[in-house]
């Protein structure tokens, strides 16, 4: 617990077997916890966190909101195929790569009358989020930024919002109806009239992801594909997820690899062990997945959704055991999005996963095309359960052994921590090939691809 520093993140990422440290942050705990190591100070070149100066083991105070626990973001190891694009060569429609990451905090506090009804940053929106005190500060900053932009030309900027009658707002972001045309989206990217939306509402990362992702929401022409591929693509495009009853894989072979990998607690292919095995994650090579990697029905649908230059970046095995009975120590148990914009994850069930009692993934239907106001920070991406259940159509994604689902991780979703049975899955991660290099080039605090998986890098 304590103050996050880049030196600590460098040491921890190296110690855990990941690549470059790309960020460090604190997480407000839901309850006070034991703190076994505190007052940590690192130079950055140590081999282990235990080589840094620190308190005596167990001597520090417990973690709290005043002294929150630390977490680090690390790149995946083995990113030889994900090279940053020179910033001068980046192609980001509607965005200037040289200036997009400039600070967007308000510089002064001038006001131009009431802006009520024009923006979703009122203080009462804290109810929609988990970390309400931090959100209160964020809402104040966002309101100040919008007021600053509006004050440059109030009449013109107020009118510009009316250019988008189909725009749907909520505390988290905006989107358009599924059947809307591409015209309004293109206006937001390029139109001078949409500048107030781009500059007043969207954070730097939000503008980057809008630029990278929007062309794939409304492709000019879909590729030829089978009826089965079209069905998968249509459901992904409409709902943000699609269930599959049978992937056609050798489940006995997958089961054997998973059992071995999840038992190797001391090996570096095990990347996560929480609460003495409540959650375990492993990243071994899984040869029995090759049939899926080369399944053209699935690959064609993914290409149609993410773009023709799409890749499988990697995969991992996840176990949620019977010990997991709450959200306090499982980061994916809160409603959230992955802060990476448009990408896909494919789940394979290693056994039957029941919707009730089986800890299924839950998704808020048709939230995959949301453009979130802010992607930079963890606390702005964690959402209140009561608000989500009341305002969105929630689906449980259980299913039979050998089946699973594909979903867009930009969807509001969570991994249910409650249940009576263990859940074991294999999870594959797909991006457009251009996305992660662009993120690396800009130096965004976003793991792309995720660091906790076996790096496969398979062009589909």
Short mmCIF file of C-alpha atoms in Angstrom, two decimals:
data_model
loop_
_atom_site.label_atom_id
_atom_site.label_comp_id
_atom_site.label_asym_id
_atom_site.label_seq_id
_atom_site.Cartn_x
_atom_site.Cartn_y
_atom_site.Cartn_z
CA UNK A 1 0.00 0.00 0.00
CA UNK A 2 1.12 3.57 -0.49
CA UNK A 3 2.35 5.89 -3.18
CA UNK A 4 2.62 4.43 -6.71
CA UNK A 5 5.92 5.01 -8.53
CA UNK A 6 7.18 3.94 -11.94
CA UNK A 7 10.25 2.38 -10.28
CA UNK A 8 8.03 -0.04 -8.34
CA UNK A 9 6.17 -0.99 -11.52
CA UNK A 10 9.43 -1.66 -13.39
CA UNK A 11 10.59 -4.08 -10.69
CA UNK A 12 7.27 -5.89 -10.32
CA UNK A 13 6.70 -6.37 -14.06
CA UNK A 14 10.18 -7.85 -14.43
CA UNK A 15 9.77 -10.06 -11.35
CA UNK A 16 6.43 -11.41 -12.60
CA UNK A 17 7.80 -12.32 -16.02
CA UNK A 18 6.07 -9.61 -18.04
CA UNK A 19 7.46 -7.09 -20.48
CA UNK A 20 7.82 -3.33 -20.10
CA UNK A 21 6.04 -1.56 -17.24
CA UNK A 22 3.50 0.82 -18.75
CA UNK A 23 1.76 2.13 -15.66
CA UNK A 24 1.14 1.98 -11.93
CA UNK A 25 -2.06 2.91 -10.14
CA UNK A 26 -3.90 2.46 -6.86
CA UNK A 27 -7.22 0.71 -6.30
CA UNK A 28 -9.54 1.89 -3.55
CA UNK A 29 -10.27 -1.24 -1.46
CA UNK A 30 -13.87 -2.15 -0.71
CA UNK A 31 -12.82 -3.03 2.85
CA UNK A 32 -9.71 -2.64 4.98
CA UNK A 33 -7.17 -5.38 4.30
CA UNK A 34 -3.94 -6.70 5.77
CA UNK A 35 -0.78 -5.09 4.45
CA UNK A 36 2.24 -7.34 4.52
CA UNK A 37 4.65 -4.97 2.80
CA UNK A 38 4.64 -1.15 2.88
CA UNK A 39 6.91 1.90 2.67
CA UNK A 40 8.36 0.40 -0.54
CA UNK A 41 11.04 2.42 -2.34
CA UNK A 42 12.70 1.06 -5.49
CA UNK A 43 15.40 2.38 -7.81
CA UNK A 44 13.94 0.44 -10.74
CA UNK A 45 16.85 -1.90 -11.43
CA UNK A 46 16.20 -4.41 -8.62
CA UNK A 47 15.45 -8.03 -9.54
CA UNK A 48 12.68 -8.40 -6.96
CA UNK A 49 10.39 -6.17 -4.90
CA UNK A 50 12.06 -7.73 -1.86
CA UNK A 51 15.36 -6.16 -2.96
CA UNK A 52 13.81 -2.70 -2.58
CA UNK A 53 13.74 -0.93 0.75
CA UNK A 54 10.52 -1.69 2.62
CA UNK A 55 8.96 -2.13 6.04
CA UNK A 56 9.32 -5.25 8.11
CA UNK A 57 7.07 -8.06 6.89
CA UNK A 58 3.59 -7.52 8.31
CA UNK A 59 4.55 -4.36 10.19
CA UNK A 60 2.73 -1.84 7.98
CA UNK A 61 -0.78 -0.48 8.52
CA UNK A 62 -3.69 -2.06 6.67
CA UNK A 63 -4.73 -0.81 3.24
CA UNK A 64 -7.48 1.81 3.21
CA UNK A 65 -8.79 4.62 1.01
CA UNK A 66 -6.04 6.84 2.45
CA UNK A 67 -3.34 4.21 1.82
CA UNK A 68 -4.73 2.22 -1.14
CA UNK A 69 -3.21 -1.00 -2.48
CA UNK A 70 -0.95 -0.65 -5.50
CA UNK A 71 -1.36 -2.33 -8.87
CA UNK A 72 0.83 -2.25 -11.97
CA UNK A 73 0.17 -2.55 -15.70
CA UNK A 74 2.69 -4.53 -17.70
CA UNK A 75 3.14 -5.33 -21.35
CA UNK A 76 3.03 -8.96 -22.36
CA UNK A 77 6.35 -10.72 -22.68
CA UNK A 78 7.38 -11.65 -26.22
CA UNK A 79 5.95 -8.72 -28.20
CA UNK A 80 8.40 -9.09 -31.11
CA UNK A 81 5.53 -8.85 -33.61
CA UNK A 82 3.95 -5.75 -32.06
CA UNK A 83 6.27 -2.91 -32.99
CA UNK A 84 5.34 0.71 -32.45
CA UNK A 85 4.60 2.70 -35.60
CA UNK A 86 6.60 5.94 -35.87
CA UNK A 87 4.26 8.67 -34.69
CA UNK A 88 4.81 10.64 -37.87
CA UNK A 89 3.40 7.67 -39.84
CA UNK A 90 0.27 7.11 -37.73
CA UNK A 91 -3.04 7.36 -39.57
CA UNK A 92 -5.77 8.51 -37.16
CA UNK A 93 -8.75 10.10 -38.97
CA UNK A 94 -9.96 13.19 -37.16
CA UNK A 95 -7.06 13.13 -34.69
CA UNK A 96 -3.64 14.80 -34.72
CA UNK A 97 -1.21 12.21 -33.27
CA UNK A 98 1.19 14.99 -32.23
CA UNK A 99 -1.33 16.85 -30.04
CA UNK A 100 -4.07 14.37 -29.13
CA UNK A 101 -2.48 13.46 -25.78
CA UNK A 102 -2.11 17.03 -24.56
CA UNK A 103 -3.69 17.68 -21.18
CA UNK A 104 -7.42 18.31 -21.32
CA UNK A 105 -7.82 19.65 -17.78
CA UNK A 106 -9.50 23.08 -17.71
CA UNK A 107 -7.09 26.00 -17.69
CA UNK A 108 -9.52 28.51 -16.16
CA UNK A 109 -13.02 28.62 -14.74
CA UNK A 110 -15.00 30.97 -16.96
CA UNK A 111 -18.67 30.12 -17.40
CA UNK A 112 -21.09 30.90 -20.20
CA UNK A 113 -24.41 30.45 -18.47
CA UNK A 114 -26.18 27.19 -17.74
CA UNK A 115 -25.14 24.12 -19.70
CA UNK A 116 -27.71 21.82 -18.08
CA UNK A 117 -29.10 19.28 -20.49
CA UNK A 118 -26.07 19.51 -22.77
CA UNK A 119 -23.74 17.31 -20.88
CA UNK A 120 -23.78 14.20 -18.65
CA UNK A 121 -21.24 15.36 -16.07
CA UNK A 122 -23.57 16.52 -13.28
CA UNK A 123 -22.55 15.56 -9.76
CA UNK A 124 -25.55 13.23 -9.32
CA UNK A 125 -24.00 10.86 -11.88
CA UNK A 126 -21.69 9.47 -9.16
CA UNK A 127 -24.43 6.92 -8.39
CA UNK A 128 -23.60 5.13 -11.64
CA UNK A 129 -20.02 4.35 -10.56
CA UNK A 130 -18.28 2.24 -7.90
CA UNK A 131 -15.61 4.73 -6.78
CA UNK A 132 -17.88 7.66 -6.04
CA UNK A 133 -15.45 10.05 -4.35
CA UNK A 134 -12.93 9.83 -7.18
CA UNK A 135 -15.73 10.18 -9.72
CA UNK A 136 -16.92 13.36 -8.00
CA UNK A 137 -13.50 14.96 -8.64
CA UNK A 138 -13.48 13.67 -12.21
CA UNK A 139 -16.94 15.06 -12.93
CA UNK A 140 -15.83 18.47 -11.70
CA UNK A 141 -12.82 18.41 -14.05
CA UNK A 142 -14.95 17.27 -16.99
CA UNK A 143 -17.53 19.99 -16.37
CA UNK A 144 -14.79 22.61 -16.26
CA UNK A 145 -13.31 21.35 -19.51
CA UNK A 146 -16.67 21.40 -21.30
CA UNK A 147 -17.46 24.89 -20.04
CA UNK A 148 -14.09 26.07 -21.31
CA UNK A 149 -14.75 24.65 -24.78
CA UNK A 150 -18.31 25.98 -24.90
CA UNK A 151 -17.18 29.49 -23.89
CA UNK A 152 -15.09 29.86 -27.04
CA UNK A 153 -18.30 30.27 -29.07
CA UNK A 154 -21.39 29.43 -26.97
CA UNK A 155 -24.00 29.93 -29.69
CA UNK A 156 -22.12 27.92 -32.28
CA UNK A 157 -21.15 25.14 -29.87
CA UNK A 158 -24.67 24.75 -28.47
CA UNK A 159 -26.00 24.41 -32.00
CA UNK A 160 -23.35 21.82 -32.86
CA UNK A 161 -24.80 19.38 -30.35
CA UNK A 162 -28.13 19.54 -32.21
CA UNK A 163 -26.37 18.18 -35.31
CA UNK A 164 -26.63 14.70 -33.81
CA UNK A 165 -30.29 13.97 -33.04
CA UNK A 166 -29.73 10.20 -32.79
CA UNK A 167 -26.96 10.54 -30.23
CA UNK A 168 -27.76 8.55 -27.08
CA UNK A 169 -26.16 9.68 -23.81
CA UNK A 170 -25.58 8.00 -20.48
CA UNK A 171 -23.17 8.65 -17.57
CA UNK A 172 -20.53 6.45 -19.21
CA UNK A 173 -20.47 7.67 -22.82
CA UNK A 174 -22.53 7.91 -26.01
CA UNK A 175 -23.51 5.78 -28.97
CA UNK A 176 -25.93 5.64 -31.89
CA UNK A 177 -28.79 3.21 -32.57
CA UNK A 178 -27.66 -0.07 -34.14
CA UNK A 179 -29.41 0.67 -37.41
CA UNK A 180 -28.14 4.27 -37.75
CA UNK A 181 -26.09 5.17 -40.78
CA UNK A 182 -22.41 6.00 -40.80
CA UNK A 183 -23.04 9.68 -41.62
CA UNK A 184 -23.26 10.96 -38.04
CA UNK A 185 -20.24 8.96 -36.95
CA UNK A 186 -18.22 10.42 -39.77
CA UNK A 187 -19.34 13.91 -38.71
CA UNK A 188 -17.94 13.35 -35.24
CA UNK A 189 -14.61 12.31 -36.75
CA UNK A 190 -14.25 15.10 -39.28
CA UNK A 191 -16.84 17.86 -39.02
CA UNK A 192 -15.90 21.27 -37.64
CA UNK A 193 -19.41 21.36 -36.15
CA UNK A 194 -18.55 18.30 -34.05
CA UNK A 195 -15.48 19.90 -32.52
CA UNK A 196 -17.28 20.61 -29.25
CA UNK A 197 -18.07 16.89 -28.93
CA UNK A 198 -14.50 15.88 -29.64
CA UNK A 199 -12.81 18.52 -27.50
CA UNK A 200 -15.33 19.06 -24.73
CA UNK A 201 -16.63 15.57 -24.05
CA UNK A 202 -13.98 13.04 -25.06
CA UNK A 203 -10.70 12.36 -23.26
CA UNK A 204 -7.50 11.96 -25.33
CA UNK A 205 -7.71 8.16 -25.26
CA UNK A 206 -11.41 8.30 -26.17
CA UNK A 207 -10.58 10.31 -29.29
CA UNK A 208 -7.86 7.83 -30.25
CA UNK A 209 -10.15 4.82 -29.85
CA UNK A 210 -12.99 6.56 -31.71
CA UNK A 211 -10.62 7.19 -34.61
CA UNK A 212 -9.21 3.63 -34.61
CA UNK A 213 -12.49 1.79 -34.08
CA UNK A 214 -15.23 3.70 -35.88
CA UNK A 215 -14.30 2.66 -39.46
CA UNK A 216 -14.86 -0.98 -38.46
CA UNK A 217 -18.33 -0.25 -37.06
CA UNK A 218 -19.52 0.79 -40.49
CA UNK A 219 -17.31 -0.90 -43.12
CA UNK A 220 -17.86 0.31 -46.67
CA UNK A 221 -18.16 -3.25 -47.92
CA UNK A 222 -18.36 -6.57 -46.13
CA UNK A 223 -16.17 -9.44 -47.36
CA UNK A 224 -17.69 -12.58 -48.82
CA UNK A 225 -18.34 -15.17 -46.15
CA UNK A 226 -20.49 -18.20 -45.42
CA UNK A 227 -23.97 -18.00 -43.93
CA UNK A 228 -22.57 -19.33 -40.63
CA UNK A 229 -19.96 -16.55 -40.55
CA UNK A 230 -22.63 -13.96 -41.39
CA UNK A 231 -24.75 -15.15 -38.46
CA UNK A 232 -21.83 -14.78 -36.02
CA UNK A 233 -20.96 -11.35 -37.42
CA UNK A 234 -24.57 -10.14 -37.36
CA UNK A 235 -25.03 -11.06 -33.69
CA UNK A 236 -21.71 -9.47 -32.72
CA UNK A 237 -22.61 -6.28 -34.58
CA UNK A 238 -26.11 -6.08 -33.14
CA UNK A 239 -25.57 -7.22 -29.52
CA UNK A 240 -21.82 -7.17 -28.86
CA UNK A 241 -21.74 -10.92 -28.19
CA UNK A 242 -22.68 -14.25 -29.74
CA UNK A 243 -23.07 -17.65 -28.07
CA UNK A 244 -21.62 -20.79 -29.67
CA UNK A 245 -22.81 -24.28 -28.63
CA UNK A 246 -19.81 -26.26 -29.89
CA UNK A 247 -16.40 -25.08 -31.12
CA UNK A 248 -15.60 -28.57 -32.47
CA UNK A 249 -12.44 -29.02 -30.38
CA UNK A 250 -10.79 -32.01 -28.68
CA UNK A 251 -12.06 -31.28 -25.19
CA UNK A 252 -10.14 -34.13 -23.53
CA UNK A 253 -6.87 -32.68 -24.84
CA UNK A 254 -7.81 -29.17 -23.68
CA UNK A 255 -8.81 -30.55 -20.27
CA UNK A 256 -5.47 -32.34 -19.87
CA UNK A 257 -3.45 -29.20 -20.69
CA UNK A 258 -5.57 -27.05 -18.38
CA UNK A 259 -5.25 -29.45 -15.43
CA UNK A 260 -1.49 -29.52 -15.80
CA UNK A 261 -1.08 -25.75 -16.26
CA UNK A 262 -3.31 -24.74 -13.35
CA UNK A 263 -1.45 -27.09 -10.98
CA UNK A 264 1.95 -25.48 -11.65
CA UNK A 265 1.70 -22.79 -8.98
CA UNK A 266 5.42 -22.00 -8.88
CA UNK A 267 5.95 -21.76 -12.64
CA UNK A 268 5.94 -18.50 -14.61
CA UNK A 269 3.18 -19.72 -16.89
CA UNK A 270 0.88 -19.18 -13.88
CA UNK A 271 0.36 -15.41 -13.89
CA UNK A 272 -2.34 -15.01 -11.22
CA UNK A 273 -3.09 -16.78 -7.93
CA UNK A 274 -5.52 -14.87 -5.70
CA UNK A 275 -6.70 -15.71 -2.19
CA UNK A 276 -4.95 -19.09 -2.05
CA UNK A 277 -6.46 -20.29 -5.31
CA UNK A 278 -9.81 -18.48 -5.46
CA UNK A 279 -8.67 -17.26 -8.89
CA UNK A 280 -5.88 -18.89 -10.92
CA UNK A 281 -4.70 -17.87 -14.38
CA UNK A 282 -2.16 -19.68 -16.55
CA UNK A 283 -0.63 -19.11 -20.00
CA UNK A 284 0.75 -22.38 -21.41
CA UNK A 285 1.02 -23.29 -25.06
CA UNK A 286 -2.18 -25.21 -25.98
CA UNK A 287 -1.69 -27.24 -29.20
CA UNK A 288 -5.31 -28.47 -29.16
CA UNK A 289 -6.43 -24.91 -29.99
CA UNK A 290 -4.89 -25.08 -33.48
CA UNK A 291 -8.16 -26.33 -35.01
CA UNK A 292 -9.94 -23.21 -33.76
CA UNK A 293 -7.15 -20.87 -34.85
CA UNK A 294 -7.65 -22.15 -38.39
CA UNK A 295 -11.47 -22.28 -38.34
CA UNK A 296 -12.43 -20.10 -41.32
CA UNK A 297 -16.07 -19.74 -40.24
CA UNK A 298 -14.97 -18.08 -37.01
CA UNK A 299 -12.05 -16.19 -38.54
CA UNK A 300 -14.15 -14.68 -41.33
CA UNK A 301 -16.67 -13.32 -38.81
CA UNK A 302 -13.88 -11.83 -36.68
CA UNK A 303 -12.27 -10.19 -39.73
CA UNK A 304 -15.61 -8.69 -40.73
CA UNK A 305 -15.97 -7.24 -37.23
CA UNK A 306 -12.41 -6.03 -36.54
CA UNK A 307 -11.16 -5.46 -40.07
CA UNK A 308 -9.44 -7.65 -42.63
CA UNK A 309 -6.03 -7.29 -40.97
CA UNK A 310 -6.94 -9.02 -37.70
CA UNK A 311 -4.81 -11.16 -35.41
CA UNK A 312 -5.15 -13.51 -32.48
CA UNK A 313 -2.63 -12.06 -30.03
CA UNK A 314 -2.79 -14.74 -27.37
CA UNK A 315 -4.77 -16.87 -24.94
CA UNK A 316 -4.91 -17.96 -21.32
CA UNK A 317 -6.66 -20.43 -19.00
CA UNK A 318 -8.76 -19.09 -16.12
CA UNK A 319 -10.15 -20.87 -13.08
CA UNK A 320 -12.69 -19.31 -10.69
CA UNK A 321 -12.83 -21.77 -7.78
CA UNK A 322 -15.46 -22.35 -5.11
CA UNK A 323 -13.37 -20.20 -2.77
CA UNK A 324 -14.38 -17.11 -4.74
CA UNK A 325 -17.50 -15.73 -3.07
CA UNK A 326 -17.32 -11.98 -3.58
CA UNK A 327 -15.91 -9.07 -5.54
CA UNK A 328 -13.38 -7.87 -2.96
CA UNK A 329 -10.37 -9.66 -4.45
CA UNK A 330 -11.41 -10.22 -8.08
CA UNK A 331 -10.80 -7.19 -10.28
CA UNK A 332 -13.18 -8.37 -13.03
CA UNK A 333 -16.14 -8.78 -10.67
CA UNK A 334 -17.23 -5.14 -10.97
CA UNK A 335 -19.13 -4.05 -14.07
CA UNK A 336 -16.54 -2.53 -16.39
CA UNK A 337 -15.11 -2.32 -19.89
CA UNK A 338 -11.51 -3.21 -20.69
CA UNK A 339 -10.40 0.36 -21.58
CA UNK A 340 -9.06 -0.89 -24.92
CA UNK A 341 -11.90 0.05 -27.26
CA UNK A 342 -13.06 -2.43 -29.89
CA UNK A 343 -11.54 -5.90 -29.50
CA UNK A 344 -12.84 -9.44 -29.15
CA UNK A 345 -12.40 -12.21 -26.63
CA UNK A 346 -13.45 -15.78 -27.35
CA UNK A 347 -14.32 -18.09 -24.44
CA UNK A 348 -14.20 -21.91 -24.46
CA UNK A 349 -16.00 -23.73 -21.64
CA UNK A 350 -14.01 -26.65 -20.21
CA UNK A 351 -17.21 -27.92 -18.55
CA UNK A 352 -20.88 -26.95 -18.48
CA UNK A 353 -21.30 -23.38 -17.18
CA UNK A 354 -24.71 -22.71 -15.67
CA UNK A 355 -26.22 -19.23 -15.73
CA UNK A 356 -27.21 -19.56 -12.08
CA UNK A 357 -24.51 -20.77 -9.72
CA UNK A 358 -21.85 -21.28 -12.39
CA UNK A 359 -20.17 -17.84 -12.26
CA UNK A 360 -20.91 -16.93 -15.90
CA UNK A 361 -19.68 -13.81 -17.63
CA UNK A 362 -22.48 -11.22 -17.66
CA UNK A 363 -22.88 -8.53 -20.30
CA UNK A 364 -25.03 -5.43 -20.74
CA UNK A 365 -26.61 -6.06 -24.11
CA UNK A 366 -25.81 -3.62 -26.95
CA UNK A 367 -23.27 -1.51 -25.07
CA UNK A 368 -20.37 -2.56 -27.31
CA UNK A 369 -20.53 0.58 -29.45
CA UNK A 370 -20.40 2.99 -26.52
CA UNK A 371 -17.74 5.68 -26.89
CA UNK A 372 -16.78 6.21 -23.27
CA UNK A 373 -16.04 9.72 -22.09
CA UNK A 374 -12.82 8.59 -20.48
CA UNK A 375 -10.56 5.54 -20.96
CA UNK A 376 -7.44 6.59 -19.06
CA UNK A 377 -8.20 5.59 -15.47
CA UNK A 378 -9.33 2.43 -13.74
CA UNK A 379 -11.88 4.15 -11.48
CA UNK A 380 -13.86 5.68 -14.39
CA UNK A 381 -14.38 2.22 -15.91
CA UNK A 382 -15.93 0.51 -12.83
CA UNK A 383 -19.72 0.73 -12.69
CA UNK A 384 -22.33 0.40 -9.96
CA UNK A 385 -24.18 -2.92 -10.03
CA UNK A 386 -27.60 -1.50 -9.11
CA UNK A 387 -27.34 1.16 -11.83
CA UNK A 388 -26.31 -1.34 -14.53
CA UNK A 389 -29.00 -3.86 -13.60
CA UNK A 390 -31.67 -1.14 -13.64
CA UNK A 391 -30.65 0.64 -16.85
CA UNK A 392 -29.36 -2.11 -19.17
CA UNK A 393 -30.53 -5.47 -20.50
CA UNK A 394 -28.20 -7.92 -18.72
CA UNK A 395 -27.45 -11.37 -20.18
CA UNK A 396 -25.67 -14.34 -18.56
CA UNK A 397 -23.32 -16.14 -20.95
CA UNK A 398 -23.38 -19.71 -19.68
CA UNK A 399 -23.39 -22.76 -21.93
CA UNK A 400 -22.34 -26.39 -22.50
CA UNK A 401 -18.88 -27.93 -22.29
CA UNK A 402 -17.06 -27.39 -25.58
CA UNK A 403 -19.08 -24.29 -26.40
CA UNK A 404 -18.68 -20.69 -25.30
CA UNK A 405 -19.06 -17.22 -26.75
CA UNK A 406 -17.34 -14.31 -28.45
CA UNK A 407 -17.83 -10.79 -27.13
CA UNK A 408 -16.50 -7.28 -27.59
CA UNK A 409 -14.64 -6.22 -24.42
CA UNK A 410 -15.81 -2.65 -25.01
CA UNK A 411 -19.18 -4.00 -23.80
CA UNK A 412 -20.09 -3.30 -20.17
CA UNK A 413 -19.50 -6.70 -18.56
CA UNK A 414 -18.31 -8.55 -15.48
CA UNK A 415 -17.22 -11.97 -14.33
CA UNK A 416 -19.75 -13.07 -11.74
CA UNK A 417 -17.85 -13.96 -8.52
CA UNK A 418 -20.81 -15.70 -6.90
CA UNK A 419 -21.79 -19.33 -7.28
CA UNK A 420 -21.62 -22.86 -5.98
CA UNK A 421 -19.47 -24.35 -8.73
CA UNK A 422 -15.98 -23.84 -10.13
CA UNK A 423 -15.66 -22.27 -13.59
CA UNK A 424 -12.76 -23.01 -15.94
CA UNK A 425 -12.39 -21.42 -19.37
CA UNK A 426 -9.84 -20.76 -22.09
CA UNK A 427 -9.87 -17.16 -23.31
CA UNK A 428 -8.51 -15.96 -26.67
CA UNK A 429 -7.90 -12.27 -27.50
CA UNK A 430 -8.20 -10.65 -30.96
CA UNK A 431 -7.40 -7.14 -32.25
CA UNK A 432 -7.15 -5.34 -35.54
CA UNK A 433 -3.47 -5.67 -36.45
CA UNK A 434 -2.97 -1.88 -36.56
CA UNK A 435 -4.38 -1.17 -33.11
CA UNK A 436 -1.70 -2.33 -30.66
CA UNK A 437 1.20 -0.82 -32.65
CA UNK A 438 -0.71 2.51 -32.71
CA UNK A 439 -1.25 2.33 -28.95
CA UNK A 440 2.44 1.57 -28.42
CA UNK A 441 3.42 4.48 -30.65
CA UNK A 442 1.33 6.90 -28.60
CA UNK A 443 2.52 5.40 -25.31
CA UNK A 444 -1.02 4.93 -23.99
CA UNK A 445 -1.40 3.39 -20.55
CA UNK A 446 -3.28 0.45 -22.08
CA UNK A 447 -2.03 -3.17 -22.19
CA UNK A 448 -2.49 -4.06 -25.85
CA UNK A 449 -2.36 -6.98 -26.06
CA UNK A 450 -3.07 -8.10 -22.49
CA UNK A 451 0.06 -9.11 -20.62
CA UNK A 452 -1.26 -12.15 -18.78
CA UNK A 453 -1.52 -14.55 -21.73
CA UNK A 454 0.51 -16.87 -23.95
CA UNK A 455 1.55 -14.77 -26.93
CA UNK A 456 0.49 -16.61 -30.08
CA UNK A 457 0.34 -13.79 -32.68
CA UNK A 458 -1.63 -15.68 -35.30
CA UNK A 459 -2.87 -13.73 -38.33
CA UNK A 460 -6.37 -14.83 -39.20
#
